[in-house]
Coordinates of C-alpha atoms in Angstrom, one line a residue:
X476 CA 35.1 -0.8 226.1
X477 CA 33.1 -1.7 229.3
X478 CA 29.6 -1.0 229.6
X479 CA 30.0 1.5 232.5
X480 CA 32.2 3.5 230.2
X481 CA 35.6 2.7 231.2
X482 CA 38.0 1.4 228.4
X483 CA 40.2 -1.2 229.8
X484 CA 43.7 -0.4 228.7
X485 CA 42.5 2.7 227.5
X486 CA 44.4 6.0 227.6
X487 CA 42.3 8.5 226.1
X488 CA 39.3 9.1 228.2
X489 CA 36.1 7.4 228.6
X490 CA 34.4 5.2 225.8
X491 CA 32.9 7.2 223.1
X492 CA 29.9 4.6 223.2
X493 CA 27.3 6.5 225.5
X494 CA 25.3 3.6 226.4
X495 CA 23.2 5.3 229.0
X496 CA 21.5 7.6 226.0
X497 CA 21.7 5.1 222.8
X498 CA 19.8 4.0 221.2
X499 CA 17.6 7.1 221.3
X500 CA 20.6 9.7 220.8
X501 CA 23.5 8.8 218.4
X502 CA 26.1 11.5 218.6
X503 CA 27.8 13.3 215.9
X504 CA 30.9 11.6 217.2
X505 CA 29.8 8.3 215.8
X506 CA 29.6 9.3 212.4
X507 CA 33.1 10.9 212.8
X508 CA 34.4 7.6 214.0
X509 CA 33.0 5.8 211.2
X510 CA 34.4 8.2 208.5
X511 CA 37.8 8.0 210.0
X512 CA 37.7 4.2 209.9
X513 CA 36.5 4.0 206.6
X514 CA 39.1 6.3 205.5
X515 CA 41.9 3.8 206.1
X516 CA 39.8 0.9 205.3
X517 CA 39.0 -0.6 208.6
X518 CA 35.5 -2.0 208.0
X519 CA 34.4 -3.6 211.4
X520 CA 34.1 -2.8 214.9
X521 CA 34.0 -5.0 218.1
X522 CA 31.6 -2.9 220.3
X523 CA 32.4 -4.0 223.9
X524 CA 35.4 -5.4 225.9
X525 CA 36.7 -9.1 225.3
X526 CA 36.1 -9.7 229.2
X527 CA 32.6 -9.4 228.2
X528 CA 29.4 -9.0 230.4
X529 CA 26.6 -11.0 229.5
X530 CA 24.1 -7.9 229.8
X531 CA 25.7 -6.7 226.5
X532 CA 23.4 -9.7 224.7
X533 CA 20.3 -8.6 226.3
X534 CA 17.6 -6.8 223.9
X535 CA 18.1 -3.4 225.5
X536 CA 21.8 -3.4 224.8
X537 CA 21.2 -5.2 221.1
X538 CA 19.2 -2.2 220.5
X539 CA 21.7 0.2 221.3
X540 CA 24.3 -1.8 219.1
X541 CA 21.6 -1.7 216.2
X542 CA 21.5 2.0 216.5
X543 CA 25.3 2.3 216.2
X544 CA 25.1 -0.2 213.6
X545 CA 22.8 1.9 211.5
X546 CA 25.4 5.0 211.8
X547 CA 28.2 3.0 210.7
X548 CA 26.5 0.8 207.6
X549 CA 26.8 3.6 205.3
X550 CA 30.6 3.6 205.7
X551 CA 31.0 0.0 204.9
X552 CA 31.4 -0.8 209.0
X553 CA 30.1 -3.9 210.5
X554 CA 29.5 -4.3 214.1
X555 CA 30.5 -7.5 216.2
X556 CA 29.9 -8.4 220.2
X557 CA 32.2 -9.9 222.5
X558 CA 30.2 -12.5 224.1
X559 CA 30.7 -14.1 227.6
X560 CA 30.7 -17.9 227.5
X561 CA 28.3 -18.5 230.6
X562 CA 25.7 -15.9 229.1
X563 CA 23.2 -18.9 228.4
X564 CA 23.2 -19.7 232.4
X565 CA 23.5 -15.7 233.6
X566 CA 20.7 -14.4 231.4
X567 CA 18.5 -17.3 231.4
X568 CA 19.3 -19.9 234.0
X569 CA 20.5 -22.7 232.1
X570 CA 22.5 -25.3 234.3
X571 CA 25.4 -25.5 232.0
X572 CA 27.5 -23.7 229.2
X573 CA 28.7 -27.2 227.8
X574 CA 29.0 -26.4 224.1
X575 CA 27.9 -30.1 223.4
X576 CA 24.5 -29.5 225.2
X577 CA 21.6 -29.0 222.8
X578 CA 20.0 -26.6 224.9
X579 CA 22.9 -24.3 225.1
X580 CA 23.2 -24.6 221.4
X581 CA 19.6 -23.9 220.8
X582 CA 20.2 -20.7 223.2
X583 CA 22.7 -19.4 221.1
X584 CA 21.1 -20.0 217.9
X585 CA 17.8 -18.6 219.1
X586 CA 20.2 -15.3 220.7
X587 CA 22.1 -15.0 216.9
X588 CA 18.6 -14.8 215.4
X589 CA 17.5 -12.2 217.7
X590 CA 20.7 -10.3 217.0
X591 CA 20.2 -10.7 213.1
X592 CA 16.8 -9.5 213.3
X593 CA 17.8 -6.0 214.8
X594 CA 21.1 -5.9 212.7
X595 CA 20.9 -7.9 209.4
X596 CA 24.7 -7.4 208.7
X597 CA 26.0 -8.1 212.0
X598 CA 29.4 -9.4 211.6
X599 CA 29.6 -12.1 214.3
X600 CA 31.0 -12.9 217.8
X601 CA 34.5 -12.5 219.3
X602 CA 35.4 -14.6 222.0
X603 CA 37.7 -15.0 224.9
X604 CA 37.4 -18.1 226.5
X605 CA 39.5 -20.0 229.2
X606 CA 41.8 -17.2 229.5
X607 CA 42.7 -14.7 232.7
X608 CA 39.8 -16.5 234.6
X609 CA 37.0 -16.0 231.9
X610 CA 35.1 -19.3 231.5
X611 CA 35.1 -21.5 228.2
X612 CA 34.6 -24.7 227.0
X613 CA 37.2 -26.5 228.7
X614 CA 35.3 -26.0 232.0
X615 CA 33.2 -28.7 230.4
X616 CA 36.3 -31.1 229.1
X617 CA 35.7 -29.7 225.8
X618 CA 38.0 -27.9 223.2
X619 CA 38.3 -24.7 221.8
X620 CA 37.1 -26.1 218.5
X621 CA 34.0 -27.6 220.1
X622 CA 32.8 -24.0 221.6
X623 CA 33.8 -22.0 218.4
X624 CA 32.0 -24.4 216.2
X625 CA 29.0 -24.5 218.5
X626 CA 28.9 -20.6 218.1
X627 CA 29.9 -20.7 214.2
X628 CA 26.7 -22.8 213.7
X629 CA 24.5 -20.2 215.3
X630 CA 25.4 -17.6 212.8
X631 CA 26.6 -19.3 209.9
X632 CA 23.0 -19.2 208.3
X633 CA 23.3 -15.1 208.7
X634 CA 26.4 -15.1 207.2
X635 CA 28.3 -14.3 210.4
X636 CA 31.9 -15.5 211.7
X637 CA 33.3 -16.0 215.0
X638 CA 36.8 -14.6 215.8
X639 CA 38.3 -17.2 218.5
X640 CA 41.2 -15.8 220.4
X641 CA 44.2 -17.8 221.1
X642 CA 45.4 -16.0 224.0
X643 CA 45.2 -18.3 226.6
X644 CA 47.2 -19.4 229.5
X645 CA 46.2 -21.3 232.9
X646 CA 47.1 -21.1 236.5
X647 CA 47.4 -24.8 236.7
X648 CA 49.4 -25.3 233.7
X649 CA 53.4 -25.2 235.1
X650 CA 54.3 -24.9 231.5
X651 CA 56.2 -21.9 230.0
X652 CA 53.6 -19.3 229.5
X653 CA 54.7 -18.6 225.9
X654 CA 54.1 -22.3 224.7
X655 CA 50.6 -22.7 226.1
X656 CA 48.4 -21.2 223.2
X657 CA 50.2 -23.4 220.7
X658 CA 50.0 -26.6 223.0
X659 CA 46.1 -25.8 223.0
X660 CA 45.6 -24.7 219.5
X661 CA 47.9 -26.8 217.5
X662 CA 46.3 -30.0 217.9
X663 CA 43.2 -28.6 216.7
X664 CA 44.3 -27.4 213.5
X665 CA 41.8 -28.4 210.7
X666 CA 39.0 -29.0 213.6
X667 CA 37.5 -25.4 213.3
X668 CA 34.3 -24.6 210.9
X669 CA 34.8 -22.7 208.0
X670 CA 33.3 -19.8 209.4
X671 CA 35.8 -19.5 212.4
X672 CA 39.1 -17.5 212.3
X673 CA 41.4 -17.9 215.2
X674 CA 42.8 -14.8 216.5
X675 CA 46.4 -14.9 217.6
X676 CA 48.3 -11.8 219.3
X677 CA 51.7 -10.9 217.3
X678 CA 53.4 -12.6 219.9
X679 CA 53.2 -15.4 222.4
X680 CA 53.0 -13.3 225.5
X681 CA 51.3 -10.2 225.8
X682 CA 52.1 -6.9 223.6
X683 CA 55.4 -6.4 224.8
X684 CA 57.7 -3.6 223.4
X685 CA 59.2 -6.4 221.3
X686 CA 58.5 -10.2 221.0
X687 CA 59.2 -12.6 218.4
X688 CA 56.5 -13.5 216.0
X689 CA 53.7 -16.0 217.7
X690 CA 54.8 -20.0 216.6
X691 CA 51.2 -20.4 215.9
X692 CA 52.0 -18.2 212.5
X693 CA 52.6 -21.1 210.2
X694 CA 51.8 -23.9 212.4
X695 CA 48.4 -24.1 211.5
X696 CA 47.9 -24.6 207.6
X697 CA 44.3 -26.0 207.7
X698 CA 42.9 -23.4 209.9
X699 CA 42.5 -19.4 209.1
X700 CA 44.3 -17.4 211.3
X701 CA 44.3 -13.3 212.0
X702 CA 46.8 -11.4 213.6
X703 CA 45.9 -9.2 216.7
X704 CA 47.8 -6.3 217.1
X705 CA 47.4 -3.6 220.1
X706 CA 47.3 -0.2 218.9
X707 CA 46.8 1.0 222.3
X708 CA 49.9 1.4 224.3
X709 CA 49.5 -0.9 227.2
X710 CA 53.2 -1.8 227.5
X711 CA 54.8 1.1 225.3
X712 CA 54.2 4.2 227.4
X713 CA 50.5 4.5 227.5
X714 CA 49.2 7.4 226.1
X715 CA 52.4 9.9 226.8
X716 CA 55.3 8.1 224.8
X717 CA 55.8 9.1 221.3
X718 CA 56.5 5.3 220.4
X719 CA 55.4 4.8 217.0
X720 CA 54.2 1.5 216.3
X721 CA 54.5 1.0 212.6
X722 CA 58.1 -0.5 212.7
X723 CA 56.5 -3.2 215.3
X724 CA 53.8 -4.0 212.8
X725 CA 55.9 -4.1 209.7
X726 CA 58.8 -6.2 211.9
X727 CA 56.0 -8.8 212.6
X728 CA 54.4 -8.9 209.4
X729 CA 57.8 -9.3 207.6
X730 CA 59.0 -12.1 209.6
X731 CA 59.5 -15.3 207.8
X732 CA 57.8 -18.6 209.5
X733 CA 59.6 -21.0 207.0
X734 CA 56.3 -22.9 207.1
X735 CA 56.5 -23.5 203.5
X736 CA 60.1 -22.7 203.1
X737 CA 61.8 -19.0 202.7
X738 CA 59.5 -16.5 202.4
X739 CA 56.6 -17.7 204.5
X740 CA 56.1 -14.7 205.9
X741 CA 53.4 -14.0 208.8
X742 CA 51.8 -11.3 206.4
X743 CA 51.2 -14.3 203.8
X744 CA 49.8 -16.5 206.9
X745 CA 47.4 -13.9 207.6
X746 CA 46.4 -12.8 204.2
X747 CA 45.3 -16.2 203.4
X748 CA 47.9 -16.7 200.4
X749 CA 50.3 -19.1 202.2
X750 CA 47.6 -21.9 202.8
X751 CA 44.8 -20.8 200.4
X752 CA 42.4 -19.2 202.9
X753 CA 39.7 -17.1 202.0
X754 CA 38.5 -16.2 205.3
X755 CA 41.0 -13.5 206.5
X756 CA 41.3 -10.9 209.0
X757 CA 43.7 -8.5 211.1
X758 CA 42.5 -6.8 214.4
X759 CA 43.9 -4.0 216.5
X760 CA 43.1 -3.2 220.0
X761 CA 42.1 0.3 219.4
X762 CA 43.3 3.3 221.4
X763 CA 39.9 5.4 220.9
X764 CA 38.2 7.5 223.8
X765 CA 36.7 10.8 224.2
X766 CA 39.8 12.8 224.2
X767 CA 39.5 15.6 221.6
X768 CA 42.4 14.1 219.7
X769 CA 40.8 10.6 219.9
X770 CA 43.8 8.5 220.9
X771 CA 45.3 10.2 223.9
X772 CA 48.1 12.2 221.9
X773 CA 48.6 13.6 218.3
X774 CA 51.1 11.2 217.5
X775 CA 49.0 7.9 218.7
X776 CA 46.9 8.7 215.8
X777 CA 49.7 7.4 213.7
X778 CA 49.4 4.0 215.2
X779 CA 45.5 3.8 214.3
X780 CA 46.7 5.1 210.8
X781 CA 49.3 2.5 210.3
X782 CA 47.0 -0.4 211.5
X783 CA 44.2 0.6 208.8
X784 CA 47.3 1.2 205.8
X785 CA 49.1 -2.2 206.6
X786 CA 45.8 -4.3 206.9
X787 CA 45.3 -3.8 203.3
X788 CA 48.8 -3.7 202.0
X789 CA 51.2 -5.6 204.4
X790 CA 54.4 -4.7 202.0
X791 CA 53.9 -0.8 202.9
X792 CA 56.7 0.4 204.7
X793 CA 56.3 1.9 208.1
X794 CA 58.6 4.9 206.9
X795 CA 56.2 5.8 203.9
X796 CA 53.2 5.5 206.1
X797 CA 54.9 7.7 208.8
X798 CA 55.6 10.4 206.0
X799 CA 52.0 10.0 204.6
X800 CA 50.5 10.8 208.1
X801 CA 52.9 13.5 208.9
X802 CA 52.3 15.4 205.8
X803 CA 48.2 15.0 206.6
X804 CA 48.7 15.7 210.1
X805 CA 50.7 18.7 210.0
X806 CA 51.9 20.1 206.6
X807 CA 53.6 18.4 203.5
X808 CA 56.7 20.8 204.1
X809 CA 59.7 18.4 203.8
X810 CA 61.2 20.6 206.9
X811 CA 58.6 19.3 208.8
X812 CA 58.1 16.0 207.6
X813 CA 61.8 14.7 207.4
X814 CA 62.7 15.2 210.8
X815 CA 59.3 14.3 212.2
X816 CA 59.4 10.9 210.4
X817 CA 63.0 10.4 211.6
X818 CA 61.9 11.0 215.0
X819 CA 58.8 8.4 214.6
X820 CA 60.8 5.7 212.8
X821 CA 63.4 5.4 215.8
X822 CA 61.0 5.8 218.6
X823 CA 59.7 2.4 219.3
X824 CA 63.2 0.9 219.5
X825 CA 64.2 3.5 221.8
X826 CA 61.1 2.5 224.0
X827 CA 62.5 -1.1 223.6
X828 CA 66.0 -0.1 224.6
X829 CA 64.9 2.0 227.9
X830 CA 62.4 -0.6 228.8
X831 CA 63.2 -4.3 227.5
X832 CA 66.6 -4.1 225.9
X833 CA 68.1 -7.5 224.2
X834 CA 64.8 -9.5 224.3
X835 CA 63.9 -8.9 228.1
X836 CA 60.0 -8.6 228.3
X837 CA 57.1 -8.4 230.8
X838 CA 59.1 -6.5 233.4
X839 CA 56.4 -3.5 233.9
X840 CA 54.5 -3.0 237.0
X841 CA 51.8 -5.6 237.6
X842 CA 48.1 -5.1 237.0
X843 CA 48.3 -1.5 235.3
X844 CA 51.7 -2.0 233.5
X845 CA 52.8 1.2 234.1
X846 CA 56.5 1.8 234.8
X847 CA 59.2 -0.6 235.8
X848 CA 58.9 -3.2 238.4
X849 CA 61.5 -6.2 237.7
X850 CA 61.9 -7.0 241.1
X851 CA 58.1 -8.1 241.9
X852 CA 57.9 -12.0 242.9
X853 CA 55.1 -12.3 245.3
X854 CA 52.1 -12.5 243.3
X855 CA 50.1 -15.9 243.5
X856 CA 50.5 -17.1 239.9
X857 CA 54.3 -17.4 238.7
X858 CA 53.7 -15.7 235.3
X859 CA 52.1 -12.8 236.8
X860 CA 55.6 -12.0 238.0
X861 CA 58.3 -10.0 236.2
X862 CA 61.1 -12.1 237.8
X863 CA 59.6 -15.3 235.9
X864 CA 60.4 -13.5 232.6
X865 CA 63.9 -12.2 233.2
X866 CA 65.0 -15.0 235.7
X867 CA 68.1 -12.8 236.3
X868 CA 70.4 -14.6 239.0
X869 CA 74.0 -14.4 240.0
X870 CA 75.1 -16.5 236.7
X871 CA 73.1 -14.6 234.6
X872 CA 70.0 -13.1 233.1
X873 CA 67.1 -14.5 230.2
X874 CA 64.5 -17.1 229.5
X875 CA 66.3 -20.5 228.3
X876 CA 63.5 -21.5 225.9
X877 CA 66.3 -24.0 224.2
X878 CA 66.3 -27.9 224.7
X879 CA 68.0 -27.1 228.1
X880 CA 65.1 -25.1 229.0
X881 CA 61.6 -25.1 228.3
X882 CA 62.2 -25.9 224.6
X883 CA 59.8 -23.1 223.1
X884 CA 62.1 -23.0 220.2
X885 CA 60.9 -26.4 219.3
X886 CA 57.3 -24.8 218.2
X887 CA 58.8 -22.9 215.3
X888 CA 59.5 -24.4 212.0
X889 CA 62.9 -26.5 211.8
X890 CA 65.0 -23.4 210.4
X891 CA 63.8 -20.9 212.8
X892 CA 64.3 -23.4 215.6
X893 CA 67.8 -24.2 214.6
X894 CA 68.6 -20.4 214.5
X895 CA 67.2 -19.5 217.7
X896 CA 69.1 -22.9 219.5
X897 CA 72.3 -21.1 219.4
X898 CA 73.0 -17.8 221.1
X899 CA 75.2 -16.9 218.5
X900 CA 72.8 -17.1 215.7
X901 CA 69.8 -15.6 217.6
X902 CA 69.0 -12.3 216.4
X903 CA 70.6 -10.2 219.4
X904 CA 67.2 -7.9 219.8
X905 CA 65.8 -11.2 220.8
X906 CA 68.7 -12.9 222.7
X907 CA 67.2 -12.9 226.1
X908 CA 63.7 -13.9 225.3
X909 CA 65.3 -17.4 223.8
X910 CA 68.6 -18.0 226.2
X911 CA 69.8 -17.4 230.0
X912 CA 73.3 -16.0 229.3
X913 CA 76.3 -15.2 231.5
X914 CA 76.6 -11.3 232.6
X915 CA 79.8 -11.8 231.1
X916 CA 78.7 -13.3 227.6
X917 CA 80.2 -11.1 224.9
X918 CA 78.0 -9.6 222.2
X919 CA 78.8 -9.1 218.9
X920 CA 80.0 -5.4 219.6
X921 CA 82.6 -7.2 221.9
X922 CA 81.4 -5.9 225.3
X923 CA 80.0 -7.8 228.2
X924 CA 76.1 -8.6 228.4
X925 CA 76.2 -6.3 231.4
X926 CA 77.7 -3.4 229.6
X927 CA 75.8 -4.1 226.9
X928 CA 72.4 -3.9 228.7
X929 CA 73.6 -0.8 230.3
X930 CA 74.4 0.9 227.0
X931 CA 71.0 0.1 225.5
X932 CA 69.1 1.7 228.4
X933 CA 71.5 4.8 228.1
X934 CA 70.6 4.8 224.4
X935 CA 66.9 4.7 224.8
X936 CA 67.2 7.9 227.0
X937 CA 69.6 9.7 225.0
X938 CA 67.0 9.1 221.9
X939 CA 64.4 10.9 223.8
X940 CA 66.5 13.8 224.5
X941 CA 67.2 14.0 220.7
X942 CA 63.4 14.0 220.1
X943 CA 62.6 17.0 222.4
X944 CA 65.5 19.0 220.7
X945 CA 64.1 18.0 217.3
X946 CA 60.4 18.9 218.1
X947 CA 61.5 22.3 219.9
X948 CA 63.1 23.0 216.4
X949 CA 60.0 23.0 215.0
X950 CA 57.9 25.3 216.8
X951 CA 57.5 27.8 213.8
X952 CA 56.2 24.8 212.0
X953 CA 53.4 23.6 214.2
X954 CA 50.4 24.9 215.6
X955 CA 50.9 26.3 219.4
X956 CA 48.4 23.8 220.8
X957 CA 49.8 20.8 219.4
X958 CA 53.4 22.1 219.7
X959 CA 52.4 22.6 223.6
X960 CA 51.0 18.8 224.0
X961 CA 53.7 17.4 222.3
X962 CA 56.5 19.0 223.9
X963 CA 54.9 18.4 227.4
X964 CA 54.4 14.6 226.5
X965 CA 58.0 14.5 225.4
X966 CA 59.3 15.8 228.7
X967 CA 57.1 13.2 230.7
X968 CA 58.4 10.5 228.5
X969 CA 62.2 11.7 228.9
X970 CA 61.4 11.9 232.7
X971 CA 59.9 8.1 232.7
X972 CA 62.7 7.0 230.4
X973 CA 65.2 7.9 232.9
X974 CA 63.0 6.1 235.5
X975 CA 62.9 3.2 233.9
X976 CA 66.8 3.2 233.4
X977 CA 67.4 3.9 236.8
X978 CA 65.0 1.3 238.1
X979 CA 66.3 -1.3 235.7
X980 CA 70.0 -0.6 236.4
X981 CA 69.4 -0.4 240.1
X982 CA 67.8 -3.9 240.3
X983 CA 70.0 -6.0 237.7
X984 CA 73.3 -4.2 239.4
X985 CA 71.8 -5.5 242.7
X986 CA 72.2 -9.2 241.3
X987 CA 74.8 -8.8 238.7
X988 CA 77.3 -7.5 241.0
X989 CA 79.2 -5.7 238.6
X990 CA 80.4 -1.7 238.0
X991 CA 78.5 0.2 235.3
X992 CA 80.8 0.8 232.2
X993 CA 82.6 3.8 232.0
X994 CA 80.9 6.8 231.1
X995 CA 77.3 5.4 232.3
X996 CA 76.0 7.3 235.0
X997 CA 74.8 5.6 238.3
X998 CA 70.7 5.4 238.6
X999 CA 69.4 8.8 240.4
X1000 CA 68.0 6.8 243.5
X1001 CA 68.4 3.8 245.3
X1002 CA 66.6 0.4 244.9
X1003 CA 64.4 0.9 247.8
X1004 CA 63.4 4.4 246.4
X1005 CA 62.5 2.6 243.0
X1006 CA 60.5 -0.2 244.8
X1007 CA 58.9 2.2 246.7
X1008 CA 56.8 4.3 243.9
X1009 CA 53.1 3.3 243.8
X1010 CA 50.3 4.0 241.2
X1011 CA 47.1 2.9 242.5
X1012 CA 45.0 5.3 240.1
X1013 CA 46.9 4.2 236.9
X1014 CA 44.6 4.6 234.1
X1015 CA 43.1 1.8 232.0
X1016 CA 43.5 -0.7 234.8
X1017 CA 40.6 -2.9 235.2

């Protein structure tokens, strides 16, 4: 959340933090927020955006954070703050933010002491550094460990921790973006202080509808790693698409890193059992705002709920969680629960089908990430362009991350790397993430890659149409207000799924030069029409 009330990548209205009226007025919704989180085991909240403003560390804003901490404390919830690396320079005129400079270290120690005087149970700092233009220790030829450890020393006397994000990629690094976090952090394994935990996104790019698990999981046995999931759906239809994220969370947590042999799941990495770590964590980029339903839609609440449930029991199934949520949210009547859970369980896969099938990724409109734009190729940095990720050309489609390409597969444990080296043994759902393949490559179904791609788009649209029919059949079992909202949002989702399908097929067909398979309709518009769509005021865009 930003200090002006805007929520970056938020799709549920403005921030619930009323910074202007804090600390004097603490609205009742803060207590409601604490109760909701405590009910599913969430025990901490970072109050501000990782793209932080130094102002968050000034005395007036520390007092505002302290007021929120007072509300949350009875519910077992600690407050954390994101910090801007150059805060000592911006707030007090220091000449440098070099983490090895004694004046810089002294500034952060004094600032930590000030915060803990106001908030005795303050949790610590979250840091985004040297990523997407944010400053950091690398600006001074220092490492991420140098930066994290300096902050860790400042909060350690008070029992605080530092959560240091591994979401990094540099404009001057020509290597595969998917490799850069591993390349930066793997050499630092064992060099972080014992109150630092490295926060790693579920995949190596950025919260895509589907990504393989991040190669850092299992690769840093001497360093505690925490998971970063996105509960808000920046790339998955934002607030109006019914795309239940429980299966995405479950898929990632169950993924086997093979770091210590078979059974070395991502869940065991982050809960500390694989490598014996006591400092553990899991983070969710929240979808909370001032909307009456908190999360932009009724069904988006299920993602918040699933995150909390899996945080404490990663062995739970997404389906069991969906049943719990549906029964508590609507009615325990099986006539509703069974079809609603069935809708939810296939909804994320449907979004993958109509957006990014067979391992495609990051083909969304740039900036706001709303809607399809696989044709964009003219932005300043290569990795900002969708064409960078799909690499479609006359010969085929996909990003070659094998030895003949970027060799990103080498960042995984040998059994995983061996599986991913061959398209025949690569899971088909991740095929084009790791391989550039001919349009006529034969899938396991026997159909060509081109035909299979089109059929995935078709299947995704059809699933949304089926959800509309299912929901309509449940009208007698749902109150009119929530029924009407969900019906309206499913209508939007169906329209946008068809838009995704049409735009993607129109673009890729212009490159593949192949006819549509029998039974698949042509896109509703020509490619120029799809390219002309413009959304200057899409929500959640910083």
